[in-house]
Tab-separated table of N, CA, C and O in Angstrom:
chain	number	residue	atom	x	y	z
P	1	UNK	N	86.238	15.281	11.439
P	1	UNK	CA	87.684	15.066	10.965
P	1	UNK	C	87.944	16.054	9.778
P	1	UNK	O	87.092	16.145	8.933
P	2	UNK	N	89.044	16.693	9.796
P	2	UNK	CA	89.342	17.589	8.624
P	2	UNK	C	89.827	16.779	7.449
P	2	UNK	O	90.191	15.654	7.538
P	3	UNK	N	89.712	17.347	6.274
P	3	UNK	CA	90.197	16.756	5.067
P	3	UNK	C	91.700	16.767	5.030
P	3	UNK	O	92.414	17.673	5.417
P	4	UNK	N	92.215	15.630	4.615
P	4	UNK	CA	93.639	15.462	4.517
P	4	UNK	C	94.031	14.747	3.165
P	4	UNK	O	93.177	14.100	2.578
P	5	UNK	N	95.166	15.098	2.665
P	5	UNK	CA	95.765	14.344	1.539
P	5	UNK	C	96.973	13.550	1.946
P	5	UNK	O	97.821	14.130	2.630
P	6	UNK	N	96.912	12.312	1.656
P	6	UNK	CA	97.976	11.374	1.994
P	6	UNK	C	98.718	11.065	0.757
P	6	UNK	O	98.068	10.756	-0.277
P	7	UNK	N	100.057	11.142	0.714
P	7	UNK	CA	100.847	10.647	-0.422
P	7	UNK	C	101.570	9.349	-0.086
P	7	UNK	O	102.242	9.357	0.959
P	8	UNK	N	101.624	8.358	-0.985
P	8	UNK	CA	102.240	7.192	-0.710
P	8	UNK	C	102.905	6.748	-1.980
P	8	UNK	O	102.275	6.654	-3.018
P	9	UNK	N	104.216	6.498	-1.925
P	9	UNK	CA	104.955	6.109	-3.073
P	9	UNK	C	104.717	4.566	-3.304
P	9	UNK	O	104.553	3.861	-2.394
P	10	UNK	N	104.780	4.117	-4.553
P	10	UNK	CA	104.558	2.733	-4.860
P	10	UNK	C	105.708	1.890	-4.258
P	10	UNK	O	106.741	2.415	-3.864
P	11	UNK	N	105.451	0.672	-4.177
P	11	UNK	CA	106.444	-0.297	-3.600
P	11	UNK	C	107.545	-0.413	-4.535
P	11	UNK	O	107.534	-0.100	-5.786
P	12	UNK	N	108.705	-1.068	-4.096
P	12	UNK	CA	109.930	-1.245	-4.883
P	12	UNK	C	109.633	-2.139	-6.133
P	12	UNK	O	108.672	-2.984	-6.178
P	13	UNK	N	110.477	-1.917	-7.128
P	13	UNK	CA	110.531	-2.748	-8.306
P	13	UNK	C	111.870	-3.432	-8.270
P	13	UNK	O	112.768	-3.039	-7.588
P	14	UNK	N	112.055	-4.402	-9.181
P	14	UNK	CA	113.394	-5.054	-9.336
P	14	UNK	C	114.384	-4.009	-9.774
P	14	UNK	O	115.590	-4.067	-9.317
P	15	UNK	N	113.888	-3.033	-10.563
P	15	UNK	CA	114.803	-2.039	-10.989
P	15	UNK	C	115.215	-1.049	-9.889
P	15	UNK	O	116.366	-0.554	-9.892
P	16	UNK	N	114.342	-0.767	-8.981
P	16	UNK	CA	114.645	0.080	-7.828
P	16	UNK	C	115.810	-0.516	-7.050
P	16	UNK	O	116.806	0.116	-6.720
P	17	UNK	N	115.745	-1.822	-6.793
P	17	UNK	CA	116.793	-2.489	-6.008
P	17	UNK	C	118.107	-2.523	-6.808
P	17	UNK	O	119.144	-2.507	-6.222
P	18	UNK	N	117.987	-2.537	-8.131
P	18	UNK	CA	119.238	-2.526	-8.933
P	18	UNK	C	119.785	-1.117	-9.151
P	18	UNK	O	120.806	-0.967	-9.770
P	19	UNK	N	119.112	-0.099	-8.663
P	19	UNK	CA	119.575	1.260	-8.828
P	19	UNK	C	119.220	1.804	-10.167
P	19	UNK	O	119.901	2.796	-10.579
P	20	UNK	N	118.318	1.256	-10.870
P	20	UNK	CA	117.977	1.716	-12.283
P	20	UNK	C	116.779	2.568	-12.213
P	20	UNK	O	115.826	2.437	-11.437
P	21	UNK	N	116.790	3.664	-13.077
P	21	UNK	CA	115.751	4.589	-13.124
P	21	UNK	C	114.521	4.016	-13.955
P	21	UNK	O	114.763	3.629	-15.138
P	22	UNK	N	113.393	3.933	-13.375
P	22	UNK	CA	112.244	3.328	-14.100
P	22	UNK	C	111.502	4.366	-14.989
P	22	UNK	O	111.093	3.984	-16.113
P	23	UNK	N	111.487	5.600	-14.608
P	23	UNK	CA	110.758	6.665	-15.351
P	23	UNK	C	109.436	6.273	-15.774
P	23	UNK	O	108.549	5.804	-15.011
P	24	UNK	N	109.114	6.413	-17.062
P	24	UNK	CA	107.758	6.106	-17.533
P	24	UNK	C	107.587	4.660	-17.992
P	24	UNK	O	106.462	4.315	-18.463
P	25	UNK	N	108.564	3.797	-17.865
P	25	UNK	CA	108.394	2.384	-18.196
P	25	UNK	C	107.462	1.776	-17.165
P	25	UNK	O	107.493	2.044	-16.053
P	26	UNK	N	106.709	0.806	-17.653
P	26	UNK	CA	105.734	0.095	-16.815
P	26	UNK	C	106.326	-1.140	-16.187
P	26	UNK	O	106.142	-2.246	-16.534
P	27	UNK	N	107.146	-0.922	-15.121
P	27	UNK	CA	107.831	-2.008	-14.423
P	27	UNK	C	107.002	-2.342	-13.145
P	27	UNK	O	106.671	-1.438	-12.423
P	28	UNK	N	106.552	-3.590	-13.054
P	28	UNK	CA	105.620	-3.857	-11.883
P	28	UNK	C	106.371	-3.993	-10.600
P	28	UNK	O	107.602	-4.022	-10.572
P	29	UNK	N	105.688	-3.857	-9.501
P	29	UNK	CA	106.195	-3.958	-8.235
P	29	UNK	C	106.829	-5.394	-8.017
P	29	UNK	O	106.254	-6.336	-8.562
P	30	UNK	N	107.899	-5.447	-7.328
P	30	UNK	CA	108.459	-6.728	-6.957
P	30	UNK	C	107.754	-7.327	-5.825
P	30	UNK	O	106.910	-6.756	-5.183
P	31	UNK	N	108.117	-8.626	-5.515
P	31	UNK	CA	107.549	-9.263	-4.334
P	31	UNK	C	107.750	-8.366	-3.109
P	31	UNK	O	106.880	-8.188	-2.313
P	32	UNK	N	108.987	-7.820	-2.985
P	32	UNK	CA	109.278	-6.919	-1.820
P	32	UNK	C	108.349	-5.688	-1.889
P	32	UNK	O	107.960	-5.232	-0.904
P	33	UNK	N	108.133	-5.155	-3.054
P	33	UNK	CA	107.359	-3.970	-3.220
P	33	UNK	C	105.906	-4.162	-2.864
P	33	UNK	O	105.255	-3.374	-2.237
P	34	UNK	N	105.415	-5.355	-3.196
P	34	UNK	CA	103.974	-5.705	-2.851
P	34	UNK	C	103.837	-5.905	-1.348
P	34	UNK	O	102.901	-5.553	-0.737
P	35	UNK	N	104.971	-6.409	-0.768
P	35	UNK	CA	104.878	-6.603	0.724
P	35	UNK	C	105.017	-5.193	1.390
P	35	UNK	O	104.341	-4.974	2.382
P	36	UNK	N	105.784	-4.250	0.771
P	36	UNK	CA	105.792	-2.839	1.369
P	36	UNK	C	104.300	-2.287	1.299
P	36	UNK	O	103.965	-1.586	2.258
P	37	UNK	N	103.637	-2.594	0.227
P	37	UNK	CA	102.294	-2.004	0.109
P	37	UNK	C	101.381	-2.662	1.137
P	37	UNK	O	100.497	-2.036	1.697
P	38	UNK	N	101.556	-3.991	1.315
P	38	UNK	CA	100.758	-4.648	2.436
P	38	UNK	C	101.118	-4.056	3.765
P	38	UNK	O	100.257	-3.879	4.629
P	39	UNK	N	102.368	-3.726	3.988
P	39	UNK	CA	102.802	-3.139	5.297
P	39	UNK	C	102.120	-1.786	5.428
P	39	UNK	O	101.624	-1.441	6.489
P	40	UNK	N	102.104	-1.008	4.348
P	40	UNK	CA	101.349	0.334	4.351
P	40	UNK	C	99.951	0.139	4.640
P	40	UNK	O	99.337	0.908	5.478
P	41	UNK	N	99.308	-0.821	4.036
P	41	UNK	CA	97.867	-1.114	4.304
P	41	UNK	C	97.650	-1.395	5.773
P	41	UNK	O	96.645	-0.880	6.323
P	42	UNK	N	98.497	-2.164	6.349
P	42	UNK	CA	98.322	-2.584	7.712
P	42	UNK	C	98.495	-1.388	8.611
P	42	UNK	O	97.824	-1.134	9.643
P	43	UNK	N	99.491	-0.495	8.369
P	43	UNK	CA	99.679	0.729	9.119
P	43	UNK	C	98.563	1.690	9.032
P	43	UNK	O	98.263	2.369	9.971
P	44	UNK	N	97.946	1.715	7.917
P	44	UNK	CA	96.784	2.588	7.653
P	44	UNK	C	95.413	1.964	7.970
P	44	UNK	O	94.439	2.413	7.513
P	45	UNK	N	95.484	0.831	8.663
P	45	UNK	CA	94.230	0.028	8.873
P	45	UNK	C	92.996	0.840	9.411
P	45	UNK	O	91.895	0.378	9.122
P	46	UNK	N	93.264	1.863	10.229
P	46	UNK	CA	92.156	2.587	10.787
P	46	UNK	C	91.598	3.743	9.861
P	46	UNK	O	90.663	4.386	10.214
P	47	UNK	N	92.425	4.043	8.874
P	47	UNK	CA	92.024	5.032	7.976
P	47	UNK	C	91.030	4.601	6.990
P	47	UNK	O	90.993	3.506	6.617
P	48	UNK	N	90.166	5.550	6.642
P	48	UNK	CA	89.150	5.258	5.602
P	48	UNK	C	89.331	6.410	4.518
P	48	UNK	O	89.192	7.543	4.924
P	49	UNK	N	89.754	6.032	3.344
P	49	UNK	CA	89.950	7.012	2.326
P	49	UNK	C	88.706	7.189	1.438
P	49	UNK	O	88.184	6.173	1.009
P	50	UNK	N	88.367	8.421	1.075
P	50	UNK	CA	87.341	8.657	0.139
P	50	UNK	C	87.667	8.340	-1.266
P	50	UNK	O	86.925	7.808	-2.005
P	51	UNK	N	88.933	8.453	-1.540
P	51	UNK	CA	89.449	8.261	-2.944
P	51	UNK	C	90.834	7.724	-2.885
P	51	UNK	O	91.662	8.176	-2.025
P	52	UNK	N	91.259	6.916	-3.774
P	52	UNK	CA	92.622	6.469	-3.978
P	52	UNK	C	92.897	6.716	-5.438
P	52	UNK	O	92.211	6.162	-6.317
P	53	UNK	N	93.961	7.558	-5.630
P	53	UNK	CA	94.293	7.870	-7.023
P	53	UNK	C	95.696	7.315	-7.225
P	53	UNK	O	96.554	7.386	-6.355
P	54	UNK	N	95.911	6.826	-8.470
P	54	UNK	CA	97.221	6.234	-8.749
P	54	UNK	C	97.609	6.554	-10.240
P	54	UNK	O	96.709	6.836	-11.029
P	55	UNK	N	98.874	6.469	-10.526
P	55	UNK	CA	99.339	6.595	-11.915
P	55	UNK	C	98.816	5.346	-12.605
P	55	UNK	O	98.573	4.307	-11.923
P	56	UNK	N	98.787	5.359	-13.919
P	56	UNK	CA	98.256	4.080	-14.552
P	56	UNK	C	99.372	3.054	-14.680
P	56	UNK	O	99.143	1.954	-15.270
P	57	UNK	N	100.524	3.292	-14.158
P	57	UNK	CA	101.604	2.243	-14.171
P	57	UNK	C	101.351	1.146	-13.185
P	57	UNK	O	100.876	1.390	-12.085
P	58	UNK	N	101.682	-0.060	-13.545
P	58	UNK	CA	101.261	-1.223	-12.821
P	58	UNK	C	101.728	-1.185	-11.328
P	58	UNK	O	100.996	-1.468	-10.415
P	59	UNK	N	102.941	-0.770	-11.088
P	59	UNK	CA	103.516	-0.603	-9.756
P	59	UNK	C	102.687	0.214	-8.838
P	59	UNK	O	102.450	-0.078	-7.691
P	60	UNK	N	102.193	1.335	-9.382
P	60	UNK	CA	101.361	2.236	-8.602
P	60	UNK	C	99.942	1.702	-8.399
P	60	UNK	O	99.388	1.769	-7.318
P	61	UNK	N	99.432	1.083	-9.410
P	61	UNK	CA	98.073	0.424	-9.247
P	61	UNK	C	98.066	-0.756	-8.295
P	61	UNK	O	97.215	-0.833	-7.538
P	62	UNK	N	99.226	-1.499	-8.321
P	62	UNK	CA	99.214	-2.599	-7.309
P	62	UNK	C	99.317	-2.039	-5.913
P	62	UNK	O	98.629	-2.620	-5.022
P	63	UNK	N	100.047	-0.989	-5.719
P	63	UNK	CA	100.115	-0.417	-4.337
P	63	UNK	C	98.753	0.257	-4.013
P	63	UNK	O	98.198	-0.030	-2.929
P	64	UNK	N	98.144	1.017	-4.911
P	64	UNK	CA	96.860	1.611	-4.713
P	64	UNK	C	95.741	0.652	-4.444
P	64	UNK	O	94.890	0.917	-3.672
P	65	UNK	N	95.763	-0.490	-5.108
P	65	UNK	CA	94.753	-1.516	-4.814
P	65	UNK	C	94.799	-2.031	-3.505
P	65	UNK	O	93.731	-2.209	-2.825
P	66	UNK	N	95.998	-2.309	-2.909
P	66	UNK	CA	96.118	-2.766	-1.539
P	66	UNK	C	95.661	-1.725	-0.615
P	66	UNK	O	94.843	-1.990	0.342
P	67	UNK	N	96.129	-0.565	-0.703
P	67	UNK	CA	95.718	0.508	0.240
P	67	UNK	C	94.287	0.923	-0.032
P	67	UNK	O	93.618	1.244	0.885
P	68	UNK	N	93.828	0.737	-1.251
P	68	UNK	CA	92.525	1.116	-1.640
P	68	UNK	C	91.464	0.121	-1.059
P	68	UNK	O	90.237	0.499	-1.090
P	69	UNK	N	91.945	-0.844	-0.465
P	69	UNK	CA	90.923	-1.892	0.161
P	69	UNK	C	90.268	-1.142	1.284
P	69	UNK	O	89.242	-1.702	1.840
P	70	UNK	N	90.762	-0.036	1.702
P	70	UNK	CA	90.203	0.742	2.896
P	70	UNK	C	89.264	1.886	2.420
P	70	UNK	O	88.910	2.705	3.216
P	71	UNK	N	88.882	1.817	1.133
P	71	UNK	CA	88.001	2.863	0.683
P	71	UNK	C	86.460	2.506	0.941
P	71	UNK	O	86.198	1.303	0.957
P	72	UNK	N	85.560	3.512	0.935
P	72	UNK	CA	84.204	3.100	1.105
P	72	UNK	C	83.706	2.351	-0.167
P	72	UNK	O	82.591	1.814	-0.143
P	73	UNK	N	84.489	2.303	-1.173
P	73	UNK	CA	84.087	1.625	-2.429
P	73	UNK	C	84.342	0.132	-2.332
P	73	UNK	O	84.451	-0.506	-3.378
P	74	UNK	N	84.601	-0.384	-1.144
P	74	UNK	CA	84.844	-1.839	-0.964
P	74	UNK	C	86.025	-2.343	-1.824
P	74	UNK	O	85.983	-3.402	-2.385
P	75	UNK	N	87.145	-1.634	-1.748
P	75	UNK	CA	88.347	-2.160	-2.418
P	75	UNK	C	88.366	-2.066	-3.929
P	75	UNK	O	89.129	-2.702	-4.555
P	76	UNK	N	87.431	-1.309	-4.485
P	76	UNK	CA	87.453	-1.067	-5.870
P	76	UNK	C	88.816	-0.479	-6.320
P	76	UNK	O	89.429	0.189	-5.563
P	77	UNK	N	89.352	-0.880	-7.435
P	77	UNK	CA	90.666	-0.540	-7.875
P	77	UNK	C	90.799	0.952	-7.708
P	77	UNK	O	89.901	1.730	-7.902
P	78	UNK	N	92.078	1.409	-7.548
P	78	UNK	CA	92.305	2.841	-7.411
P	78	UNK	C	92.087	3.460	-8.781
P	78	UNK	O	92.241	2.829	-9.836
P	79	UNK	N	91.530	4.662	-8.713
P	79	UNK	CA	91.211	5.428	-9.966
P	79	UNK	C	92.639	5.851	-10.540
P	79	UNK	O	93.570	6.278	-9.804
P	80	UNK	N	92.750	5.760	-11.828
P	80	UNK	CA	93.987	6.177	-12.441
P	80	UNK	C	93.968	7.638	-12.908
P	80	UNK	O	92.883	8.092	-13.335
P	81	UNK	N	95.027	8.295	-12.795
P	81	UNK	CA	95.167	9.664	-13.201
P	81	UNK	C	96.512	9.712	-14.118
P	81	UNK	O	97.578	9.556	-13.547
P	82	UNK	N	96.252	10.071	-15.334
P	82	UNK	CA	97.391	10.055	-16.296
P	82	UNK	C	98.468	10.985	-15.904
P	82	UNK	O	99.634	10.703	-15.988
P	83	UNK	N	98.074	12.168	-15.322
P	83	UNK	CA	99.229	13.171	-14.974
P	83	UNK	C	100.034	12.649	-13.761
P	83	UNK	O	101.086	13.266	-13.480
P	84	UNK	N	99.680	11.593	-13.165
P	84	UNK	CA	100.461	11.005	-12.022
P	84	UNK	C	101.490	10.032	-12.547
P	84	UNK	O	102.202	9.453	-11.772
P	85	UNK	N	101.515	9.767	-13.870
P	85	UNK	CA	102.524	8.876	-14.515
P	85	UNK	C	103.881	9.317	-14.187
P	85	UNK	O	104.192	10.558	-14.071
P	86	UNK	N	104.821	8.408	-14.014
P	86	UNK	CA	106.228	8.739	-13.746
P	86	UNK	C	106.938	9.610	-14.736
P	86	UNK	O	106.393	9.785	-15.835
P	87	UNK	N	107.955	10.296	-14.375
P	87	UNK	CA	108.709	11.184	-15.175
P	87	UNK	C	110.071	10.584	-15.438
P	87	UNK	O	110.576	9.815	-14.683
P	88	UNK	N	110.628	10.986	-16.537
P	88	UNK	CA	111.954	10.521	-16.903
P	88	UNK	C	113.049	11.336	-16.357
P	88	UNK	O	114.189	10.915	-16.307
P	89	UNK	N	112.795	12.513	-15.837
P	89	UNK	CA	113.740	13.299	-15.068
P	89	UNK	C	115.077	13.550	-15.806
P	89	UNK	O	116.152	13.270	-15.151
P	90	UNK	N	115.028	13.752	-17.040
P	90	UNK	CA	116.246	14.044	-17.806
P	90	UNK	C	117.212	12.972	-17.971
P	90	UNK	O	118.372	13.119	-18.273
P	91	UNK	N	116.763	11.673	-17.691
P	91	UNK	CA	117.651	10.550	-17.825
P	91	UNK	C	116.779	9.528	-18.738
P	91	UNK	O	115.660	9.601	-18.809
P	92	UNK	N	117.649	8.730	-19.282
P	92	UNK	CA	117.005	7.635	-20.100
P	92	UNK	C	116.539	6.495	-19.128
P	92	UNK	O	117.281	6.108	-18.229
P	93	UNK	N	115.293	6.081	-19.297
P	93	UNK	CA	114.853	4.998	-18.440
P	93	UNK	C	115.707	3.790	-18.569
P	93	UNK	O	116.133	3.413	-19.686
P	94	UNK	N	115.971	3.100	-17.442
P	94	UNK	CA	116.827	1.889	-17.485
P	94	UNK	C	118.285	2.238	-17.010
P	94	UNK	O	119.025	1.276	-16.734
P	95	UNK	N	118.664	3.498	-17.138
P	95	UNK	CA	120.014	3.884	-16.746
P	95	UNK	C	120.097	3.909	-15.171
P	95	UNK	O	119.115	4.037	-14.544
P	96	UNK	N	121.336	3.820	-14.707
P	96	UNK	CA	121.471	3.917	-13.300
P	96	UNK	C	120.932	5.315	-12.745
P	96	UNK	O	121.112	6.245	-13.374
P	97	UNK	N	120.311	5.229	-11.584
P	97	UNK	CA	119.661	6.443	-10.979
P	97	UNK	C	120.696	7.248	-10.349
P	97	UNK	O	121.779	6.899	-10.035
């Protein structure tokens, strides 16, 4: 099998649903966001990932942990990568997106 890179966005947050920009703030995944991550894990059930990398923000780690249960490392938490942290995209966090 050839090497592939898969990109998966974190699950929803309460702010996502409210249309607020989270940016670099550490807003955790909502119940719906955690369910989205579980859905992704089920869809990827046959995949085995060599590595799972995530931003250090809670919402990304929650998603990475669920999908990361498919790594050869027996579900060890996703490795964090500081450069994967969210961006403020020229807006103030908390403002409408």
